[in-house]
PDB file of C-alpha atoms in Angstrom:
ATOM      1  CA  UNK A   1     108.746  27.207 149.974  1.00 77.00           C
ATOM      2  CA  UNK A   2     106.436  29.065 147.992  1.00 82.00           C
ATOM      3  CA  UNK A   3     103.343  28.680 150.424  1.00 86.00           C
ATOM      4  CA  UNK A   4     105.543  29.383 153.507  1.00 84.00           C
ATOM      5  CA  UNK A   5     106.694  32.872 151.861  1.00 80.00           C
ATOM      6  CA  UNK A   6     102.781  33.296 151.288  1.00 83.00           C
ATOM      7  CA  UNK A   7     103.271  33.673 147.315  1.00 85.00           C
ATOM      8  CA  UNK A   8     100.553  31.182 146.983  1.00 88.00           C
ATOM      9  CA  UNK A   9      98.152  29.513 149.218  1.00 91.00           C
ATOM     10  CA  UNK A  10      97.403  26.379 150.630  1.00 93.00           C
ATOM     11  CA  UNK A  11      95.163  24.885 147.883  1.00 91.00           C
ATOM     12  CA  UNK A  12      97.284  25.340 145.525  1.00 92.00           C
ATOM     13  CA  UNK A  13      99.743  22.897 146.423  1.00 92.00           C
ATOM     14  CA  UNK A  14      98.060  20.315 148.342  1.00 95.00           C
ATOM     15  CA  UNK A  15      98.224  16.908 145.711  1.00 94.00           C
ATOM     16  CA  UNK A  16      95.783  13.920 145.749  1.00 93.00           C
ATOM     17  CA  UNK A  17      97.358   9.973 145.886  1.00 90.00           C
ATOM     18  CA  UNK A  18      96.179   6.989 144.918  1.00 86.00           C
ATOM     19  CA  UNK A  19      94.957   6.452 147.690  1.00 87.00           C
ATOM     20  CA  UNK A  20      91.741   7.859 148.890  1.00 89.00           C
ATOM     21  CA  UNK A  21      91.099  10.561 151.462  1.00 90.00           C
ATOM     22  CA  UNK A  22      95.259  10.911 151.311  1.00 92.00           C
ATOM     23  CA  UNK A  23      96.778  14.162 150.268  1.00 95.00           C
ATOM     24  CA  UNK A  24     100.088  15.736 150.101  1.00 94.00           C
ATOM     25  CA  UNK A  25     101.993  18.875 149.885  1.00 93.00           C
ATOM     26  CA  UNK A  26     105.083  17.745 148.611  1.00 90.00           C
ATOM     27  CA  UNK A  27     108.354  19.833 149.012  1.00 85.00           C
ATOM     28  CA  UNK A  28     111.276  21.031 146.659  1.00 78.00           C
ATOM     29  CA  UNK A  29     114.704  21.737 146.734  1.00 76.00           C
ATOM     30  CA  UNK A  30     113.730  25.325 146.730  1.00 76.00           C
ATOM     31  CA  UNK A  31     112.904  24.995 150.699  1.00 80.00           C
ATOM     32  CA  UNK A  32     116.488  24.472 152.086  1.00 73.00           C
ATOM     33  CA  UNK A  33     116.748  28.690 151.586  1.00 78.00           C
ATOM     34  CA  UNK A  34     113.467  29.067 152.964  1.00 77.00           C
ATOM     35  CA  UNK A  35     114.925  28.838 156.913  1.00 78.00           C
ATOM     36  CA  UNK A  36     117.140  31.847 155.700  1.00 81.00           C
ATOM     37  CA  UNK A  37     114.274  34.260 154.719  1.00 80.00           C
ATOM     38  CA  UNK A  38     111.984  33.455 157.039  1.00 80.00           C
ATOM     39  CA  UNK A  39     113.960  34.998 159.775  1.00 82.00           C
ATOM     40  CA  UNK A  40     113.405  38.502 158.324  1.00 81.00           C
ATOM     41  CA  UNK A  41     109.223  37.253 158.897  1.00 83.00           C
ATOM     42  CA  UNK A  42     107.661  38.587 161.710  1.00 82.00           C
ATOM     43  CA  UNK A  43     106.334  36.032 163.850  1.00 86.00           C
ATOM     44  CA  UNK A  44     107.855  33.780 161.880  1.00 90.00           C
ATOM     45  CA  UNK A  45     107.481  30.355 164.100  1.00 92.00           C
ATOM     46  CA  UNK A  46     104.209  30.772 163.731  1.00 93.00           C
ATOM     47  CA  UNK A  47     103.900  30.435 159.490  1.00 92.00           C
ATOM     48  CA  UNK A  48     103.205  27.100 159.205  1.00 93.00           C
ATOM     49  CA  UNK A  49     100.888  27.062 161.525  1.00 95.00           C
ATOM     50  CA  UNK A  50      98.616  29.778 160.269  1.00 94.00           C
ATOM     51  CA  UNK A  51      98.250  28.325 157.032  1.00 93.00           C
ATOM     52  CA  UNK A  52      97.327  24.970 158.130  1.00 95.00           C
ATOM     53  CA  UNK A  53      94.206  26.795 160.551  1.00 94.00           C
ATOM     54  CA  UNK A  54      92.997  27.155 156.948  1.00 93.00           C
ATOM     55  CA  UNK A  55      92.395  23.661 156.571  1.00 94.00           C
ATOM     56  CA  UNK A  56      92.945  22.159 159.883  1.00 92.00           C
ATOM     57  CA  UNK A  57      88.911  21.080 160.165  1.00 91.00           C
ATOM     58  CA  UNK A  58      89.034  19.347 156.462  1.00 92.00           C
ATOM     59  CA  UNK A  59      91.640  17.154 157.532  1.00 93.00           C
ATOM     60  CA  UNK A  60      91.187  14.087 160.890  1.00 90.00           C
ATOM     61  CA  UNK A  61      94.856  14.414 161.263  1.00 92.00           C
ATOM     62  CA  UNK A  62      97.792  16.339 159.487  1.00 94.00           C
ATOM     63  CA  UNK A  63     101.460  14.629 159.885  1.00 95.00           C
ATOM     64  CA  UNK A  64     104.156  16.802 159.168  1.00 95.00           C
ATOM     65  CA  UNK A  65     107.336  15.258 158.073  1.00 92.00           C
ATOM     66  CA  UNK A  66     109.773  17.185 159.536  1.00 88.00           C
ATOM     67  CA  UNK A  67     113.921  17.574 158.588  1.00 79.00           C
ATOM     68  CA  UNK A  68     116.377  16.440 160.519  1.00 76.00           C
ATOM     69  CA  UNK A  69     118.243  19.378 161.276  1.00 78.00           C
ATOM     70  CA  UNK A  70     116.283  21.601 164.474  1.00 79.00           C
ATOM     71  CA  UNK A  71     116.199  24.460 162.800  1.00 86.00           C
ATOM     72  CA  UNK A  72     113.330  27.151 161.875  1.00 88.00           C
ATOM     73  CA  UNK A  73     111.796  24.679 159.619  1.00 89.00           C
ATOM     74  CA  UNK A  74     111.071  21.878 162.099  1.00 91.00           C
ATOM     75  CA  UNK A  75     109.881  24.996 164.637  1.00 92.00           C
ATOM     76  CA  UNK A  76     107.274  25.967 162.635  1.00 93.00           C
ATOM     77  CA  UNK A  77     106.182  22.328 162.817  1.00 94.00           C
ATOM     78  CA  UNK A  78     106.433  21.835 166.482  1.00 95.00           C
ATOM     79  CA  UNK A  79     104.446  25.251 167.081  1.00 96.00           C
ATOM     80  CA  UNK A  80     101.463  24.069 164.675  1.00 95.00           C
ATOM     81  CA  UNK A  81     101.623  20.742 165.758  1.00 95.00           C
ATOM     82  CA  UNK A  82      99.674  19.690 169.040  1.00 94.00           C
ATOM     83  CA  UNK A  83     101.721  16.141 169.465  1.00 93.00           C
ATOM     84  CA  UNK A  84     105.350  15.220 168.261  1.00 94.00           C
ATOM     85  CA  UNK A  85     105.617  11.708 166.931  1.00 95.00           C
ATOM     86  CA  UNK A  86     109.254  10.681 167.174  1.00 94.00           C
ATOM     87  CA  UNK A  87     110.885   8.107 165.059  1.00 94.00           C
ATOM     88  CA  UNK A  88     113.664   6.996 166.367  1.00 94.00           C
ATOM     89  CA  UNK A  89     116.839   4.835 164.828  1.00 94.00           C
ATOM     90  CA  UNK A  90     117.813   1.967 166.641  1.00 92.00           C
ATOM     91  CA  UNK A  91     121.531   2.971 166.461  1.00 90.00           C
ATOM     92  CA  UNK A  92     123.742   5.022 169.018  1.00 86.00           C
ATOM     93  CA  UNK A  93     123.867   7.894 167.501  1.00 85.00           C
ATOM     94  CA  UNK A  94     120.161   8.846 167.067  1.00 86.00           C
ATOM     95  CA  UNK A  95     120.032   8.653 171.275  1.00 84.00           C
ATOM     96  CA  UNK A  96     122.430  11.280 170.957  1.00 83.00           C
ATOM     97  CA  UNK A  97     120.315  13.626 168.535  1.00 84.00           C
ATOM     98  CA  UNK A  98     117.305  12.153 170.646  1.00 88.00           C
ATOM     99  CA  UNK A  99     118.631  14.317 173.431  1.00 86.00           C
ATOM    100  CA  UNK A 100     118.414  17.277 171.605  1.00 87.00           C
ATOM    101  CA  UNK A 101     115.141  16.654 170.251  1.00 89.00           C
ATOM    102  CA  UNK A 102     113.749  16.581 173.673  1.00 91.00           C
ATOM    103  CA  UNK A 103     115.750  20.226 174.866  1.00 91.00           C
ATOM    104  CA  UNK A 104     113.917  22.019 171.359  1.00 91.00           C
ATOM    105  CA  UNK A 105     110.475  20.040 172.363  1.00 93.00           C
ATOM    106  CA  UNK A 106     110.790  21.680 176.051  1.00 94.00           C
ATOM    107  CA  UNK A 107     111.922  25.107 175.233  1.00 93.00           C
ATOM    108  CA  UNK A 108     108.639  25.769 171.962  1.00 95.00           C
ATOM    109  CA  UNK A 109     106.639  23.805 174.680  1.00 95.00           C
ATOM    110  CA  UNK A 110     107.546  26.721 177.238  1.00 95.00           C
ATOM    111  CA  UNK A 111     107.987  29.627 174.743  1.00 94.00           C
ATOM    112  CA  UNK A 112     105.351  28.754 171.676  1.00 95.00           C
ATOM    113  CA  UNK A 113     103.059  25.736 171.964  1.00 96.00           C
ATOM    114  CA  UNK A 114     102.235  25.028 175.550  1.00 95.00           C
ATOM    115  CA  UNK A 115      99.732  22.644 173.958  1.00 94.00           C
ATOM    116  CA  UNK A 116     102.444  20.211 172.842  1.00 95.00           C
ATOM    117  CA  UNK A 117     103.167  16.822 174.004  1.00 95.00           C
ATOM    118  CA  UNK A 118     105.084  13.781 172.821  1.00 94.00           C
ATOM    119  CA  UNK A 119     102.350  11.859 171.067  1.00 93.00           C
ATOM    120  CA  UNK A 120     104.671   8.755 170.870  1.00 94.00           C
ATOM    121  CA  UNK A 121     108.134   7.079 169.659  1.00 96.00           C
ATOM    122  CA  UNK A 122     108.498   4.359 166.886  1.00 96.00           C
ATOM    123  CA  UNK A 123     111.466   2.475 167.156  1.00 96.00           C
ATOM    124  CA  UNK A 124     112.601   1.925 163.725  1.00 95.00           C
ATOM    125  CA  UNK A 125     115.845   0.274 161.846  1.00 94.00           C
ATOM    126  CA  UNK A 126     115.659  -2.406 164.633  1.00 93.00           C
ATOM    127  CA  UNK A 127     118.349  -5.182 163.580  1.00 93.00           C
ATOM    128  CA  UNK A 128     117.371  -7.981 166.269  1.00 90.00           C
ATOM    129  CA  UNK A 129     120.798  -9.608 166.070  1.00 91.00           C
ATOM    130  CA  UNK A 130     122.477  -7.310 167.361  1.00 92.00           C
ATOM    131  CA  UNK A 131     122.755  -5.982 171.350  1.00 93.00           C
ATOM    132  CA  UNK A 132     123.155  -2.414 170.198  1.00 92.00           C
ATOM    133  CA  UNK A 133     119.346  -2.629 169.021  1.00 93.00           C
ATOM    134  CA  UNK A 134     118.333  -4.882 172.129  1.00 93.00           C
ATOM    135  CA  UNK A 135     120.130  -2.514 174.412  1.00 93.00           C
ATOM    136  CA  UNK A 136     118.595   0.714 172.806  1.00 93.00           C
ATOM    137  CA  UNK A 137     114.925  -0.866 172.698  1.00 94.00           C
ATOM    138  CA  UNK A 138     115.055  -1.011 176.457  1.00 93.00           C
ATOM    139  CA  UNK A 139     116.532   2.087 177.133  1.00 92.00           C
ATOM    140  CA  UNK A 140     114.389   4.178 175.473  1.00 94.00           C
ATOM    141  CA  UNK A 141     111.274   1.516 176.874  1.00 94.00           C
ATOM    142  CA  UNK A 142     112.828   2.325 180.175  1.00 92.00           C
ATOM    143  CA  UNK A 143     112.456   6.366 179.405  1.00 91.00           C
ATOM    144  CA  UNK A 144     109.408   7.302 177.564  1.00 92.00           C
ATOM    145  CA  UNK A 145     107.515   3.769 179.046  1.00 93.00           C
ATOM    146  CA  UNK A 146     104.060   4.116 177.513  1.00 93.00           C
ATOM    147  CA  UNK A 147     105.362   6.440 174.884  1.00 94.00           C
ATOM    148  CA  UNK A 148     106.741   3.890 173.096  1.00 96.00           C
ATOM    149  CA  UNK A 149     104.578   1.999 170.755  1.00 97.00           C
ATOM    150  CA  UNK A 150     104.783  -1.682 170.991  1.00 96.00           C
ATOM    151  CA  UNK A 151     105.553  -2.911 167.182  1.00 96.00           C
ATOM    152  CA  UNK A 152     109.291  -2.098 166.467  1.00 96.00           C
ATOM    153  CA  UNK A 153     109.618  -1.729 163.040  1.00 95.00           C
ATOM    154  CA  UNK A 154     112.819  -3.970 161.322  1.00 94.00           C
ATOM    155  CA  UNK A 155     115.515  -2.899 159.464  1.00 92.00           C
ATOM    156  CA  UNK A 156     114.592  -3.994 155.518  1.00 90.00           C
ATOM    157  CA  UNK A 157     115.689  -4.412 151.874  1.00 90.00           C
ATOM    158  CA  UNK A 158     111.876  -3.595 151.357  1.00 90.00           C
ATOM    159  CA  UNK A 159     111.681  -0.926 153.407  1.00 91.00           C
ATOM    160  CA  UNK A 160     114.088   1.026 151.615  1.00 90.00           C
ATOM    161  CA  UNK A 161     113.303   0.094 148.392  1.00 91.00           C
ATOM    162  CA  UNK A 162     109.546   1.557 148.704  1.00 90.00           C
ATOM    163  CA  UNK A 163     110.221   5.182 148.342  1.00 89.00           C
ATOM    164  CA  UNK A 164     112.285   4.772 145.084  1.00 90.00           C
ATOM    165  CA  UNK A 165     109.303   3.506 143.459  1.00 89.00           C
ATOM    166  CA  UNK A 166     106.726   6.140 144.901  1.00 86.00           C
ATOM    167  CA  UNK A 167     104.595   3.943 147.443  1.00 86.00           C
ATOM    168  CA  UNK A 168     104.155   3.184 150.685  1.00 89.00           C
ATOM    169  CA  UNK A 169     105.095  -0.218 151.878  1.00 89.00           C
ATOM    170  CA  UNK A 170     101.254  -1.203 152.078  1.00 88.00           C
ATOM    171  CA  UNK A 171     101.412  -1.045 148.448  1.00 90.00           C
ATOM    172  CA  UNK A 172     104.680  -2.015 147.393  1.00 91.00           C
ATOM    173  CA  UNK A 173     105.283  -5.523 149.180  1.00 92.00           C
ATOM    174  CA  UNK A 174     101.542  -5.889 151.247  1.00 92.00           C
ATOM    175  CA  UNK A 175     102.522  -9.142 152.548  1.00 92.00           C
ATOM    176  CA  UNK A 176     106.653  -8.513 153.564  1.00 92.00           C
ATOM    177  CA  UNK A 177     107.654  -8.100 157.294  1.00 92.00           C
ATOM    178  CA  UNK A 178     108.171  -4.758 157.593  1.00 91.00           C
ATOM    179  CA  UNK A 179     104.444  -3.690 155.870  1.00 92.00           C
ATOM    180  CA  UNK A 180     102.742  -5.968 158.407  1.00 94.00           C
ATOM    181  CA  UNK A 181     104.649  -3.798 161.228  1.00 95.00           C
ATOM    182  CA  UNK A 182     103.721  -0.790 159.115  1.00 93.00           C
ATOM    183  CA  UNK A 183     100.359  -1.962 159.578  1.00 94.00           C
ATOM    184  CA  UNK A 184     100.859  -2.835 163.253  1.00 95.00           C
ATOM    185  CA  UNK A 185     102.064   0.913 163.914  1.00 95.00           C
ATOM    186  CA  UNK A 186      98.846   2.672 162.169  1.00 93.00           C
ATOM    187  CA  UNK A 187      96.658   0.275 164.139  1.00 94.00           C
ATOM    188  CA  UNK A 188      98.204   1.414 167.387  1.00 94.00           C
ATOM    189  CA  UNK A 189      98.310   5.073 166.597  1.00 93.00           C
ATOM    190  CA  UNK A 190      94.505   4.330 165.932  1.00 91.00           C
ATOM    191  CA  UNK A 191      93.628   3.031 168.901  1.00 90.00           C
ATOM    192  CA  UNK A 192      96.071   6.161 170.821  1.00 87.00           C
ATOM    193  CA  UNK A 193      94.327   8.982 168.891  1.00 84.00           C
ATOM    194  CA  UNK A 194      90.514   7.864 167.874  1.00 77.00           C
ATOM    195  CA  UNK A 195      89.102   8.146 171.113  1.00 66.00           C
ATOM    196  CA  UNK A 196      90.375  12.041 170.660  1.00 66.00           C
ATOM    197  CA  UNK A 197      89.255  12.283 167.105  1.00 62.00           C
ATOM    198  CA  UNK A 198      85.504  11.466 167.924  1.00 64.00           C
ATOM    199  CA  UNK A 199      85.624  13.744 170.631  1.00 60.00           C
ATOM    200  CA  UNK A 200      86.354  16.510 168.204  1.00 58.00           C
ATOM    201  CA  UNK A 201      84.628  15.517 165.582  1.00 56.00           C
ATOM    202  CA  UNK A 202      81.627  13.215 166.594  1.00 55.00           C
ATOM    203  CA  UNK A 203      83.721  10.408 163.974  1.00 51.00           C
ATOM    204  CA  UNK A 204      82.564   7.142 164.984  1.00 46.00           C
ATOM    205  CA  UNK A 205      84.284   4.412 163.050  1.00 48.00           C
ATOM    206  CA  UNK A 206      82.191   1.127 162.558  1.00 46.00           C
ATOM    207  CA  UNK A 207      84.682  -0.186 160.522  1.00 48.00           C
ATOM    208  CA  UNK A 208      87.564  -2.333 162.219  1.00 44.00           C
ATOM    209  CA  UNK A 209      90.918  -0.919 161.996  1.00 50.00           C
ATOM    210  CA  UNK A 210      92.509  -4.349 160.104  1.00 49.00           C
ATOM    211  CA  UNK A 211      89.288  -3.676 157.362  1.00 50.00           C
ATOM    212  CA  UNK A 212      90.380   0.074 157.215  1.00 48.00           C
ATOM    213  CA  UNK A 213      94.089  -0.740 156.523  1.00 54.00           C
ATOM    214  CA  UNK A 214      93.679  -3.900 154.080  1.00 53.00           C
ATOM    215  CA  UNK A 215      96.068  -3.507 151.006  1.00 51.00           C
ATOM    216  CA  UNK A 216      92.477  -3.457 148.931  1.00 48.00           C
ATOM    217  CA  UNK A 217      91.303  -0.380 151.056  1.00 48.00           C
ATOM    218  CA  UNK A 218      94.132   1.378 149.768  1.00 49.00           C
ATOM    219  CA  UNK A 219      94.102   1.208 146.008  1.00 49.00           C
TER     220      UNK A 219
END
C-alpha cells in the first residue's frame, strides 16, 4: 500500500527468501483501502507499473500475484504486465469468473496495454475422479488450445498445507505429487519464455532446466 501511494519506494520493501535470486514484496492488510484512494491518482492504472520500470532490468521476470476481485488493483497489474498467466480452478464456477477475466483482459488490452497477451493457463485443483474436472480440462483445451500448459496440477492435502508453513511446495514435500507437477509447470513456462529472455537479455542458460529446479538448487 505504502509503495503504491508513493510514501516509500521500491527498495524499501522488496524482501530476500531462502532461496537465491528470489525476492518478494509482500503485501498487508493495509492494501484492501488502497483501490479506494487510488482513484483520486491521476493516471492511476498506470502506478504499478511505473514503479516496477525502476527495477524491471534487475529482475528476468516479475510475477505479480494478483486478487481475485477485477478491480483497480489487478488493473494496475494487467497494464504493467506484458503477459497474463491465468490459473484456473477446475470447478464450474471459475469458467464463469474465467469469462470475465477475458472481457477486463480485452478492454486494458484496447484502452492501456496493447502489449498484452495471455501468456498461458494452468489448470489447477484438478480432482481426476470426477467428470466435472475431465469435462472442464477439455473445454478450456478446446478454447485457449496451445495456451494451456500440459501438466495439470492435482487437487492436494500438500498443496494446501505449504503456505501455512511459509514454503513453496519444492521445499515443503520435494518428492509429493503435486511438487513434481509444480516442477513440471516451471519447466514448461521455461521452455515458453527463455527463448524471449535471451533475446532481451543475451541469458544463455547452460544449465538444464531439471538441474536448475532440483530441491538442492533451492535451499
Amino acid at each position: 500500500y505504502e509503495l503504491l501511494s508513493g510514501e516509500i519506494s521500491i527498495s524499501e520493501v522488496i524482501v530476500n527468501t531462502s532461496i537465491t535470486n528470489l525476492n518478494i514484496i509482500p503485501s498487508n492488510s493495509s492494501l484492501a483501502g488502497a483501490e479506494i484512494e487510488l482513484i483520486n491518482y491521476d493516471s492511476r492504472e498506470y502506478i504499478l507499473k511505473t514503479v516496477l520500470e525502476r527495477v524491471r532490468s534487475q529482475y528476468d521476470f516479475i510475477l505479480i500475484d494478483c486478487p481475485p476481485s477485477l478491480g483497480l488493483l489487478t488493473i494496475n497489474a494487467l497494464v504493467a504486465s506484458e503477459g497474463m498467466l491465468i490459473p484456473l480452478q477446475c470447478e464450474y464456477y471459475a469458467l464463469e469468473g474465467l469469462g470475465q477475466l477475458i472481457q477486463t483482459f480485452q478492454l486494458v488490452r484496447e484502452k492501456l496495454n496493447s502489449d498484452l497477451e495471455i501468456s498461458g493457463v494452468i489448470l489447477t485443483m484438478a480432482d481426476f475422479r470426477t467428470n466435472l474436472t475431465q469435462q472442464v480440462i477439455e473445454d478450456v483445451r478446446n478454447h485457449f488450445q496451445d495456451k494451456v500448459f500440459k501438466t495439470v496440477i492435482p487437487r492436494s492435502v500438500k498443496i494446501s498445507e505449504a503456505p501455512s508453513f511459509g514454503k513453496p511446495m519444492a521445499l515443503y514435500d520435494p518428492h509429493s505429487r503435486g511438487a513434481k507437477c509444480y516442477e513440471e509447470i516451471a519447466k514448461e513456462f521455461l521452455e515458453r519464455f527463455s527463448n524471449k529472455l535471451d533475446q532481451e537479455t543475451g541469458l544463455k542458460r547452460e544449465e538444464s532446466t531439471a538441474e536448475i529446479l532440483r530441491p538442492s538448487a533451492l535451499e
